[in-house]
Amino acid sequence: MSLTRRGFLVAGLAGGAALLSGAGPRGSGTGARPAPDAGEYVTMPGVPRPRLTARRHGRTADGLLLIGPFRGRDDADALIVDDSGEPVWIHRSDQLVTDVRVQTYKGEPVLTYWEGERRTGGYGYGVGVVLGQDYRRVAEVRTGNGVEGDFHEFVLTDRGTALFIAYPEVAADMRPIGWPRDGRVLDNRVQEIDVATGEVLLDWSALGHLDVAETLMPLAEGADGTPGKPFDPIHVNSIQDDGETLLLSARNSCALYSLDRRTGEVRWRLGGKRSDFPVSGKAEFFWQHDARRQPDGTISLFDNQITDPGDGPSRGMILEVDEEARRVRLVQEFSDGRTFGQYMGNMQLLPGGNALVGWGSTGAVTEFAGDGRPVLELTGVGNGSYRAYRSPWHGRPATGPAVVTTPLDDDLMRVHVSWNGATGVSAWRFHTGAEPSGLSVAGTARRTGFETAATVRRAPYVVVEAVAVDGSSLGRSAPRAVTA
């Protein structure tokens, strides 16, 4: 299987007669099937074409882009796209989908995401989903001990476990912030779950180790600590397995926390009201997301940079943290100087030195070169994407290509084909004939995007074959009868 870095290019295809016409306008032709909406795919009725715009300015890292555009409260997509913004895989859901990424489970690459219900207040109730390279479900992971898994983190470890966050509503003494003893708040539970068995191996409570007074979040009309309006004082939004410790990011206290895995105690705080490190100048961050320890010991994060009196611009940043000397300094930042992500967002450091920044609530993704120059800008990402990633991914769907035929007249027909999630497809080879068992090659067309259309001689049956860049076969559709 061959995966090109910038789109899917045809080179040296072997075999196949020339088509009467190549890929033409999508949805052209007439016939028994009603003309599809111009904004939808013929082979996936009801699925709109993503309106992504990509601008490339330099060399990008290897792999595909993974995003989860928000399109409304109960309507979201999970997308894998190439550098031109053209989809490779589209997952539609009537629930919220977030944090689409490539991880490893049992030594194999898998596709993971969170899917569930978004709750008022910026959290959710749902499950972690693990898909194999054929897009079948390998596992579905749930939090335990009576709490529902939140969408902010679902990360697999090399021990066959998953780290998850939950936001249960609990009673708490809110007097330290000037409210009643019996206020209603959101605790932040961090759990480690055995993926295969569902056993809860770790269950940490933020309110069991952190003080409500650490919050920097003001009480609001919709979250004032009264029944039905729980206040969220901490808001953990990322977890990383860091050896004998866990590294946490908490948005509403504007702090990072290093936790002792065995005892659950806080080893240190970085940022916020009670920082164990003096943080000033360019090293300061506010309302941050996605804290990650890097192999060289530095810590990367996405700094939303919501400050008083102004907002942004947001940035990705790398911090050098000397835990013994209690010193922190900014090593590097990645920002275009204008884009502001009010909430959500992440930064992924890529092999070769590039950095991918997802701007969260601003529906855009930027890849930067190691020197900070933008090399790719992707815009039109719905109403924002919680995170964005770039990863190598080889997908071979369990189901075959989708094919729709439209007779044009007695001699010709229009054939539309797509294969949702398949990578490495360079072209399509069309086989036609009077019987499914007696088909011959009618032509070959270059893959023009997620969906390709071509005109061939009309025949009672058609099979469409996906072809790799070297001319080898990747898979075939089921025989399709051509009807008027």
Short mmCIF file of C-alpha atoms in Angstrom, two decimals:
data_model
loop_
_atom_site.label_atom_id
_atom_site.label_comp_id
_atom_site.label_asym_id
_atom_site.label_seq_id
_atom_site.Cartn_x
_atom_site.Cartn_y
_atom_site.Cartn_z
CA MET A 1 0.00 0.00 0.00
CA SER A 2 1.38 3.40 -0.90
CA LEU A 3 0.54 6.60 0.93
CA THR A 4 1.67 9.80 -0.73
CA ARG A 5 2.49 12.84 1.35
CA ARG A 6 0.62 15.49 -0.58
CA GLY A 7 -2.48 14.04 -2.11
CA PHE A 8 -2.75 10.86 -4.11
CA LEU A 9 -0.79 11.00 -7.35
CA VAL A 10 -0.90 8.58 -10.29
CA ALA A 11 2.41 7.40 -11.71
CA GLY A 12 3.07 4.48 -14.03
CA LEU A 13 -0.36 2.83 -13.86
CA ALA A 14 -0.36 -0.49 -15.63
CA GLY A 15 -3.19 -1.83 -17.80
CA GLY A 16 -6.67 -0.56 -18.61
CA ALA A 17 -8.18 0.95 -21.71
CA ALA A 18 -8.72 4.66 -21.99
CA LEU A 19 -12.03 6.03 -20.76
CA LEU A 20 -14.36 7.82 -23.08
CA SER A 21 -14.00 10.74 -20.71
CA GLY A 22 -12.15 11.16 -17.46
CA ALA A 23 -13.33 12.56 -14.19
CA GLY A 24 -15.86 15.25 -14.86
CA PRO A 25 -18.16 17.51 -12.89
CA ARG A 26 -19.43 15.73 -9.80
CA GLY A 27 -23.03 14.63 -10.10
CA SER A 28 -23.31 15.32 -13.82
CA GLY A 29 -25.61 13.24 -16.01
CA THR A 30 -29.24 12.33 -15.83
CA GLY A 31 -31.09 9.10 -15.10
CA ALA A 32 -33.45 7.36 -12.72
CA ARG A 33 -31.62 8.59 -9.62
CA PRO A 34 -32.51 12.15 -8.59
CA ALA A 35 -29.69 14.64 -8.99
CA PRO A 36 -27.82 14.94 -5.65
CA ASP A 37 -27.40 18.17 -3.80
CA ALA A 38 -24.30 19.90 -5.19
CA GLY A 39 -22.89 20.06 -1.69
CA GLU A 40 -23.23 16.32 -1.04
CA TYR A 41 -21.46 13.22 -2.25
CA VAL A 42 -23.26 11.03 -4.78
CA THR A 43 -21.88 7.86 -3.17
CA MET A 44 -22.67 9.05 0.39
CA PRO A 45 -26.13 10.66 0.20
CA GLY A 46 -26.79 13.22 2.90
CA VAL A 47 -23.08 13.71 3.67
CA PRO A 48 -21.95 17.26 2.87
CA ARG A 49 -18.57 17.95 1.36
CA PRO A 50 -16.27 19.58 3.93
CA ARG A 51 -15.50 23.15 2.97
CA LEU A 52 -11.85 23.16 3.93
CA THR A 53 -9.30 25.54 2.44
CA ALA A 54 -5.61 24.60 2.49
CA ARG A 55 -2.69 26.93 1.76
CA ARG A 56 0.75 25.36 1.66
CA HIS A 57 3.84 27.53 2.04
CA GLY A 58 6.58 24.98 2.60
CA ARG A 59 7.48 21.39 3.38
CA THR A 60 5.10 19.58 5.71
CA ALA A 61 5.75 16.50 7.81
CA ASP A 62 4.67 13.02 6.74
CA GLY A 63 1.16 11.75 7.36
CA LEU A 64 -2.45 12.83 7.15
CA LEU A 65 -4.39 15.40 9.17
CA LEU A 66 -7.00 14.28 11.71
CA ILE A 67 -9.68 16.71 12.90
CA GLY A 68 -13.11 16.67 14.52
CA PRO A 69 -15.03 19.73 13.31
CA PHE A 70 -17.85 20.98 15.55
CA ARG A 71 -20.95 21.67 13.44
CA GLY A 72 -23.56 22.13 16.14
CA ARG A 73 -24.67 20.65 19.42
CA ASP A 74 -25.61 17.22 18.06
CA ASP A 75 -23.95 17.12 14.66
CA ALA A 76 -20.23 16.49 14.31
CA ASP A 77 -17.74 14.89 11.96
CA ALA A 78 -14.52 13.00 12.40
CA LEU A 79 -12.27 13.61 9.42
CA ILE A 80 -8.98 12.41 8.02
CA VAL A 81 -7.81 14.75 5.24
CA ASP A 82 -4.73 15.21 3.09
CA ASP A 83 -2.65 18.37 2.75
CA SER A 84 -5.07 19.82 0.21
CA GLY A 85 -7.95 19.47 2.67
CA GLU A 86 -9.47 16.63 0.62
CA PRO A 87 -11.12 13.96 2.82
CA VAL A 88 -9.76 10.44 3.07
CA TRP A 89 -12.19 9.30 5.79
CA ILE A 90 -15.49 10.82 6.94
CA HIS A 91 -17.30 9.63 10.06
CA ARG A 92 -20.76 11.07 10.62
CA SER A 93 -22.40 10.93 14.02
CA ASP A 94 -25.50 12.26 15.71
CA GLN A 95 -23.30 12.72 18.78
CA LEU A 96 -20.29 14.89 19.50
CA VAL A 97 -16.98 13.45 18.25
CA THR A 98 -13.65 14.77 19.54
CA ASP A 99 -9.95 13.99 19.76
CA VAL A 100 -9.58 11.94 16.58
CA ARG A 101 -6.04 10.55 16.50
CA VAL A 102 -3.77 7.62 15.71
CA GLN A 103 -2.55 5.66 18.72
CA THR A 104 -1.12 2.18 19.36
CA TYR A 105 -2.95 -0.75 20.95
CA LYS A 106 -1.41 -4.21 21.33
CA GLY A 107 1.46 -3.12 19.13
CA GLU A 108 -0.77 -2.10 16.21
CA PRO A 109 -1.78 1.36 14.96
CA VAL A 110 -5.39 2.19 15.76
CA LEU A 111 -7.70 5.13 15.21
CA THR A 112 -9.28 6.51 18.38
CA TYR A 113 -11.82 9.17 19.29
CA TRP A 114 -14.33 10.12 21.97
CA GLU A 115 -18.04 10.01 21.13
CA GLY A 116 -20.95 11.07 23.31
CA GLU A 117 -23.16 13.85 24.60
CA ARG A 118 -21.90 17.36 25.20
CA ARG A 119 -23.18 18.93 28.41
CA THR A 120 -23.72 22.62 29.09
CA GLY A 121 -20.57 23.93 30.74
CA GLY A 122 -17.90 22.47 28.47
CA TYR A 123 -17.80 18.78 29.36
CA GLY A 124 -19.44 15.57 28.18
CA TYR A 125 -20.66 12.04 28.89
CA GLY A 126 -19.47 9.35 26.49
CA VAL A 127 -17.04 6.58 25.56
CA GLY A 128 -13.63 6.13 24.02
CA VAL A 129 -13.72 4.31 20.68
CA VAL A 130 -10.85 2.26 19.22
CA LEU A 131 -10.94 1.32 15.52
CA GLY A 132 -8.62 -1.01 13.63
CA GLN A 133 -7.13 -0.17 10.27
CA ASP A 134 -10.26 -1.69 8.69
CA TYR A 135 -12.41 0.79 10.69
CA ARG A 136 -14.09 -1.95 12.70
CA ARG A 137 -14.42 -1.38 16.44
CA VAL A 138 -11.61 -3.04 18.36
CA ALA A 139 -12.71 -1.73 21.73
CA GLU A 140 -15.07 0.68 23.46
CA VAL A 141 -13.75 2.08 26.73
CA ARG A 142 -15.85 3.49 29.56
CA THR A 143 -14.96 5.05 32.86
CA GLY A 144 -16.01 3.17 36.00
CA ASN A 145 -17.02 3.67 39.62
CA GLY A 146 -20.26 5.38 38.65
CA VAL A 147 -18.89 8.28 36.58
CA GLU A 148 -19.21 9.10 32.86
CA GLY A 149 -16.17 9.63 30.60
CA ASP A 150 -15.55 13.20 29.49
CA PHE A 151 -14.31 14.22 26.03
CA HIS A 152 -11.16 16.09 27.08
CA GLU A 153 -8.83 13.09 27.09
CA PHE A 154 -8.73 9.50 25.89
CA VAL A 155 -5.14 8.36 25.64
CA LEU A 156 -3.85 4.79 25.37
CA THR A 157 -0.74 3.61 27.19
CA ASP A 158 1.75 0.89 26.25
CA ARG A 159 0.35 -1.20 29.14
CA GLY A 160 -2.96 -1.81 27.38
CA THR A 161 -4.72 0.82 29.48
CA ALA A 162 -6.48 4.11 28.76
CA LEU A 163 -6.35 7.39 30.67
CA PHE A 164 -9.73 9.10 30.91
CA ILE A 165 -11.27 12.15 32.61
CA ALA A 166 -14.71 12.37 34.23
CA TYR A 167 -16.64 15.42 35.48
CA PRO A 168 -19.13 14.22 38.13
CA GLU A 169 -21.26 16.78 39.94
CA VAL A 170 -20.61 16.74 43.71
CA ALA A 171 -21.24 18.84 46.81
CA ALA A 172 -18.34 20.98 48.02
CA ASP A 173 -17.54 23.71 50.50
CA MET A 174 -17.40 26.86 48.39
CA ARG A 175 -16.74 29.25 51.27
CA PRO A 176 -13.09 29.78 50.22
CA ILE A 177 -14.41 31.60 47.14
CA GLY A 178 -17.21 33.38 48.95
CA TRP A 179 -20.09 30.97 48.38
CA PRO A 180 -22.04 28.52 50.57
CA ARG A 181 -20.67 25.48 52.34
CA ASP A 182 -22.97 23.14 50.40
CA GLY A 183 -22.33 24.38 46.84
CA ARG A 184 -22.51 22.18 43.74
CA VAL A 185 -19.30 21.77 41.77
CA LEU A 186 -17.72 19.52 39.14
CA ASP A 187 -15.03 17.24 40.49
CA ASN A 188 -12.37 16.13 38.01
CA ARG A 189 -11.67 12.40 38.19
CA VAL A 190 -8.69 10.92 36.39
CA GLN A 191 -9.02 7.20 35.78
CA GLU A 192 -6.80 4.54 34.26
CA ILE A 193 -8.87 1.76 32.70
CA ASP A 194 -7.78 -1.67 31.52
CA VAL A 195 -9.00 -1.61 27.90
CA ALA A 196 -9.60 -5.36 27.65
CA THR A 197 -11.42 -5.84 30.97
CA GLY A 198 -12.79 -2.39 31.87
CA GLU A 199 -11.21 -2.61 35.34
CA VAL A 200 -10.47 0.74 36.99
CA LEU A 201 -6.79 0.67 37.96
CA LEU A 202 -6.50 4.28 39.16
CA ASP A 203 -9.14 6.78 40.25
CA TRP A 204 -7.88 10.23 41.29
CA SER A 205 -10.12 13.06 42.50
CA ALA A 206 -9.03 16.65 41.92
CA LEU A 207 -11.08 17.90 44.86
CA GLY A 208 -9.44 15.27 47.04
CA HIS A 209 -6.05 16.90 46.43
CA LEU A 210 -6.67 20.46 45.22
CA ASP A 211 -8.36 23.39 46.90
CA VAL A 212 -11.39 25.05 45.31
CA ALA A 213 -9.64 28.35 46.04
CA GLU A 214 -7.02 27.54 43.38
CA THR A 215 -9.55 28.42 40.70
CA LEU A 216 -9.17 31.50 38.54
CA MET A 217 -12.61 31.01 37.01
CA PRO A 218 -15.25 33.54 38.06
CA LEU A 219 -18.70 32.32 39.03
CA ALA A 220 -21.18 32.79 36.21
CA GLU A 221 -24.95 32.89 35.90
CA GLY A 222 -25.02 29.45 34.25
CA ALA A 223 -22.49 27.90 36.66
CA ASP A 224 -22.85 29.57 40.05
CA GLY A 225 -22.67 26.51 42.30
CA THR A 226 -26.41 26.21 42.85
CA PRO A 227 -28.32 22.96 42.16
CA GLY A 228 -28.34 22.22 38.44
CA LYS A 229 -25.66 24.85 37.80
CA PRO A 230 -22.44 23.24 39.04
CA PHE A 231 -19.32 25.39 39.20
CA ASP A 232 -16.16 24.00 37.53
CA PRO A 233 -13.18 25.14 39.63
CA ILE A 234 -10.36 23.06 38.08
CA HIS A 235 -11.31 21.71 34.60
CA VAL A 236 -8.62 19.14 33.84
CA ASN A 237 -8.21 18.92 30.06
CA SER A 238 -5.17 16.71 29.44
CA ILE A 239 -3.37 13.80 31.07
CA GLN A 240 -0.03 12.28 30.17
CA ASP A 241 1.55 9.12 31.49
CA ASP A 242 4.94 10.39 32.70
CA GLY A 243 6.66 7.37 34.22
CA GLU A 244 5.96 7.27 37.95
CA THR A 245 3.95 10.45 37.64
CA LEU A 246 1.04 11.88 35.68
CA LEU A 247 1.23 15.30 34.03
CA LEU A 248 -2.09 17.18 34.10
CA SER A 249 -3.24 20.44 32.57
CA ALA A 250 -6.08 22.28 34.35
CA ARG A 251 -7.66 25.15 32.46
CA ASN A 252 -9.63 26.85 35.23
CA SER A 253 -6.69 27.07 37.62
CA CYS A 254 -4.30 27.96 34.77
CA ALA A 255 -1.83 25.41 36.10
CA LEU A 256 0.01 22.21 35.27
CA TYR A 257 0.23 19.50 37.94
CA SER A 258 2.68 16.65 38.40
CA LEU A 259 1.01 13.83 40.36
CA ASP A 260 2.62 10.94 42.17
CA ARG A 261 1.01 7.88 40.58
CA ARG A 262 1.18 5.78 43.74
CA THR A 263 -0.14 8.27 46.29
CA GLY A 264 -2.03 10.74 44.09
CA GLU A 265 -0.27 13.62 45.83
CA VAL A 266 0.73 16.74 43.91
CA ARG A 267 4.52 16.80 43.42
CA TRP A 268 4.51 20.30 41.97
CA ARG A 269 2.34 23.01 40.43
CA LEU A 270 3.43 25.11 37.47
CA GLY A 271 1.42 28.29 36.89
CA GLY A 272 -1.75 29.49 38.60
CA LYS A 273 -2.14 30.91 42.10
CA ARG A 274 0.13 28.44 43.90
CA SER A 275 2.92 27.79 41.45
CA ASP A 276 6.04 26.10 42.79
CA PHE A 277 7.97 27.80 39.99
CA PRO A 278 8.31 31.54 39.45
CA VAL A 279 6.69 32.10 36.04
CA SER A 280 6.87 35.49 34.37
CA GLY A 281 7.21 37.24 31.05
CA LYS A 282 7.02 35.11 27.91
CA ALA A 283 6.87 31.90 29.96
CA GLU A 284 3.45 32.80 31.42
CA PHE A 285 0.41 30.96 30.08
CA PHE A 286 -3.32 31.27 30.69
CA TRP A 287 -6.31 28.89 30.29
CA GLN A 288 -4.00 26.39 28.57
CA HIS A 289 -4.58 22.94 27.03
CA ASP A 290 -2.62 19.84 25.99
CA ALA A 291 0.45 19.70 28.26
CA ARG A 292 2.91 17.03 27.03
CA ARG A 293 6.29 15.96 28.34
CA GLN A 294 8.67 15.64 25.39
CA PRO A 295 11.50 13.09 25.06
CA ASP A 296 14.10 15.77 25.88
CA GLY A 297 12.31 16.61 29.16
CA THR A 298 10.73 19.87 28.00
CA ILE A 299 6.97 20.40 28.29
CA SER A 300 4.86 21.54 25.36
CA LEU A 301 1.38 23.05 25.65
CA PHE A 302 -1.19 25.18 23.88
CA ASP A 303 -1.46 28.60 25.49
CA ASN A 304 -4.91 30.02 24.81
CA GLN A 305 -3.56 33.32 26.17
CA ILE A 306 -6.85 34.75 27.43
CA THR A 307 -5.55 37.63 29.49
CA ASP A 308 -6.86 40.81 31.03
CA PRO A 309 -7.23 43.31 29.37
CA GLY A 310 -6.95 41.53 25.98
CA ASP A 311 -7.31 38.15 24.31
CA GLY A 312 -4.54 36.37 22.46
CA PRO A 313 -3.04 35.76 20.11
CA SER A 314 -2.82 32.12 21.17
CA ARG A 315 0.34 30.07 20.71
CA GLY A 316 1.99 26.73 21.05
CA MET A 317 4.90 26.85 23.46
CA ILE A 318 7.77 24.70 24.71
CA LEU A 319 9.00 25.16 28.28
CA GLU A 320 12.23 24.01 29.87
CA VAL A 321 11.34 22.98 33.41
CA ASP A 322 14.11 22.45 35.99
CA GLU A 323 12.26 20.62 38.76
CA GLU A 324 15.18 20.65 41.22
CA ALA A 325 16.06 24.33 40.87
CA ARG A 326 12.38 25.27 40.41
CA ARG A 327 13.12 27.27 37.28
CA VAL A 328 11.14 27.51 34.05
CA ARG A 329 11.92 29.32 30.82
CA LEU A 330 10.37 29.57 27.38
CA VAL A 331 12.36 27.62 24.79
CA GLN A 332 10.23 28.31 21.73
CA GLU A 333 6.77 29.47 20.71
CA PHE A 334 4.68 28.88 17.58
CA SER A 335 2.18 31.60 16.68
CA ASP A 336 1.02 33.45 13.59
CA GLY A 337 0.58 36.57 15.72
CA ARG A 338 -3.14 36.90 15.04
CA THR A 339 -5.15 33.71 15.63
CA PHE A 340 -6.95 33.41 18.94
CA GLY A 341 -8.42 30.18 20.28
CA GLN A 342 -10.76 31.14 23.10
CA TYR A 343 -11.15 27.53 24.19
CA MET A 344 -9.95 24.05 23.11
CA GLY A 345 -6.73 23.73 21.09
CA ASN A 346 -3.48 21.74 21.06
CA MET A 347 0.07 21.54 19.75
CA GLN A 348 1.74 18.41 18.39
CA LEU A 349 5.51 18.36 17.90
CA LEU A 350 6.27 16.36 14.75
CA PRO A 351 9.26 14.27 13.67
CA GLY A 352 11.73 16.47 11.81
CA GLY A 353 11.07 19.58 13.87
CA ASN A 354 7.72 20.85 12.59
CA ALA A 355 4.86 21.67 14.96
CA LEU A 356 1.12 21.34 14.28
CA VAL A 357 -1.15 23.78 16.10
CA GLY A 358 -4.91 23.29 16.28
CA TRP A 359 -6.52 26.61 17.15
CA GLY A 360 -9.48 25.08 18.98
CA SER A 361 -12.56 27.27 18.86
CA THR A 362 -11.17 29.04 15.81
CA GLY A 363 -11.70 26.51 13.02
CA ALA A 364 -8.15 26.46 11.72
CA VAL A 365 -4.99 24.35 11.85
CA THR A 366 -1.45 25.60 11.17
CA GLU A 367 1.71 23.59 10.67
CA PHE A 368 4.90 25.47 11.46
CA ALA A 369 8.45 24.72 10.43
CA GLY A 370 11.00 24.39 13.21
CA ASP A 371 11.97 28.04 12.79
CA GLY A 372 8.37 29.17 13.35
CA ARG A 373 7.39 29.82 9.72
CA PRO A 374 3.90 28.58 8.74
CA VAL A 375 4.15 25.84 6.10
CA LEU A 376 0.47 24.84 5.94
CA GLU A 377 -2.73 26.66 6.88
CA LEU A 378 -6.04 24.79 6.97
CA THR A 379 -9.20 26.83 7.50
CA GLY A 380 -12.93 26.15 7.41
CA VAL A 381 -12.73 23.51 10.15
CA GLY A 382 -16.38 23.79 11.18
CA ASN A 383 -17.07 25.68 14.39
CA GLY A 384 -13.68 24.62 15.68
CA SER A 385 -11.98 21.31 16.43
CA TYR A 386 -11.07 20.30 19.98
CA ARG A 387 -7.68 19.08 18.77
CA ALA A 388 -5.87 18.42 15.47
CA TYR A 389 -3.14 15.90 14.70
CA ARG A 390 -0.88 14.76 11.90
CA SER A 391 0.03 11.06 11.74
CA PRO A 392 0.91 8.37 9.23
CA TRP A 393 -2.15 6.17 8.71
CA HIS A 394 -2.85 3.24 6.40
CA GLY A 395 -6.53 2.37 6.16
CA ARG A 396 -8.12 -0.54 4.32
CA PRO A 397 -11.89 -0.53 5.03
CA ALA A 398 -13.64 -3.84 5.72
CA THR A 399 -16.36 -2.81 3.27
CA GLY A 400 -15.64 -2.32 -0.44
CA PRO A 401 -15.83 0.85 -2.53
CA ALA A 402 -19.22 2.56 -2.88
CA VAL A 403 -20.45 2.84 -6.48
CA VAL A 404 -23.37 4.75 -8.00
CA THR A 405 -24.18 4.48 -11.72
CA THR A 406 -26.29 6.83 -13.80
CA PRO A 407 -27.17 5.87 -17.40
CA LEU A 408 -26.67 8.84 -19.70
CA ASP A 409 -28.19 7.28 -22.83
CA ASP A 410 -28.31 3.89 -24.55
CA ASP A 411 -24.52 3.83 -24.98
CA LEU A 412 -22.96 5.62 -21.98
CA MET A 413 -23.19 5.74 -18.22
CA ARG A 414 -21.69 7.89 -15.48
CA VAL A 415 -20.01 6.02 -12.63
CA HIS A 416 -19.27 7.65 -9.26
CA VAL A 417 -16.98 5.83 -6.80
CA SER A 418 -15.51 6.43 -3.35
CA TRP A 419 -13.94 4.23 -0.68
CA ASN A 420 -14.36 5.85 2.68
CA GLY A 421 -11.14 5.55 4.67
CA ALA A 422 -8.96 3.85 2.07
CA THR A 423 -5.43 5.23 1.76
CA GLY A 424 -2.99 4.72 -1.08
CA VAL A 425 -5.64 4.78 -3.83
CA SER A 426 -4.16 6.44 -6.93
CA ALA A 427 -6.74 5.45 -9.56
CA TRP A 428 -9.90 3.51 -10.27
CA ARG A 429 -10.19 0.68 -12.79
CA PHE A 430 -13.67 0.04 -14.24
CA HIS A 431 -14.78 -3.49 -15.20
CA THR A 432 -18.04 -3.93 -17.14
CA GLY A 433 -19.92 -6.75 -18.82
CA ALA A 434 -23.18 -8.56 -19.41
CA GLU A 435 -22.73 -10.87 -16.38
CA PRO A 436 -20.89 -10.43 -13.05
CA SER A 437 -18.68 -13.40 -13.91
CA GLY A 438 -17.69 -12.10 -17.33
CA LEU A 439 -16.38 -8.56 -16.84
CA SER A 440 -13.56 -6.88 -18.75
CA VAL A 441 -11.65 -3.64 -18.20
CA ALA A 442 -13.51 -0.65 -19.64
CA GLY A 443 -11.02 1.99 -18.52
CA THR A 444 -8.96 3.56 -15.76
CA ALA A 445 -9.40 7.01 -14.20
CA ARG A 446 -7.13 8.96 -11.91
CA ARG A 447 -8.48 9.44 -8.39
CA THR A 448 -9.61 13.06 -8.28
CA GLY A 449 -10.50 13.31 -4.61
CA PHE A 450 -12.71 11.58 -2.07
CA GLU A 451 -15.19 10.85 -4.86
CA THR A 452 -14.28 10.27 -8.53
CA ALA A 453 -16.64 10.28 -11.53
CA ALA A 454 -16.00 8.82 -14.98
CA THR A 455 -18.00 8.05 -18.14
CA VAL A 456 -17.78 4.53 -19.62
CA ARG A 457 -19.67 2.41 -22.14
CA ARG A 458 -22.95 1.31 -20.72
CA ALA A 459 -23.21 -2.34 -19.63
CA PRO A 460 -25.55 -4.39 -17.42
CA TYR A 461 -22.93 -4.76 -14.65
CA VAL A 462 -19.97 -2.78 -13.33
CA VAL A 463 -17.23 -3.44 -10.76
CA VAL A 464 -14.81 -0.70 -9.70
CA GLU A 465 -11.32 -1.61 -8.55
CA ALA A 466 -9.02 0.58 -6.41
CA VAL A 467 -5.50 0.77 -7.82
CA ALA A 468 -2.27 1.71 -6.03
CA VAL A 469 0.42 3.93 -7.51
CA ASP A 470 2.34 0.85 -8.73
CA GLY A 471 -0.74 -0.50 -10.52
CA SER A 472 -1.53 -3.22 -7.98
CA SER A 473 -5.07 -3.86 -6.79
CA LEU A 474 -6.15 -2.64 -3.36
CA GLY A 475 -9.74 -3.90 -3.47
CA ARG A 476 -12.94 -4.10 -5.50
CA SER A 477 -16.53 -3.09 -5.17
CA ALA A 478 -19.31 -5.67 -5.29
CA PRO A 479 -20.84 -6.12 -8.78
CA ARG A 480 -23.47 -3.46 -9.36
CA ALA A 481 -26.38 -3.89 -11.74
CA VAL A 482 -26.91 -0.87 -13.98
CA THR A 483 -30.58 0.01 -14.20
CA ALA A 484 -32.38 2.76 -16.05
#
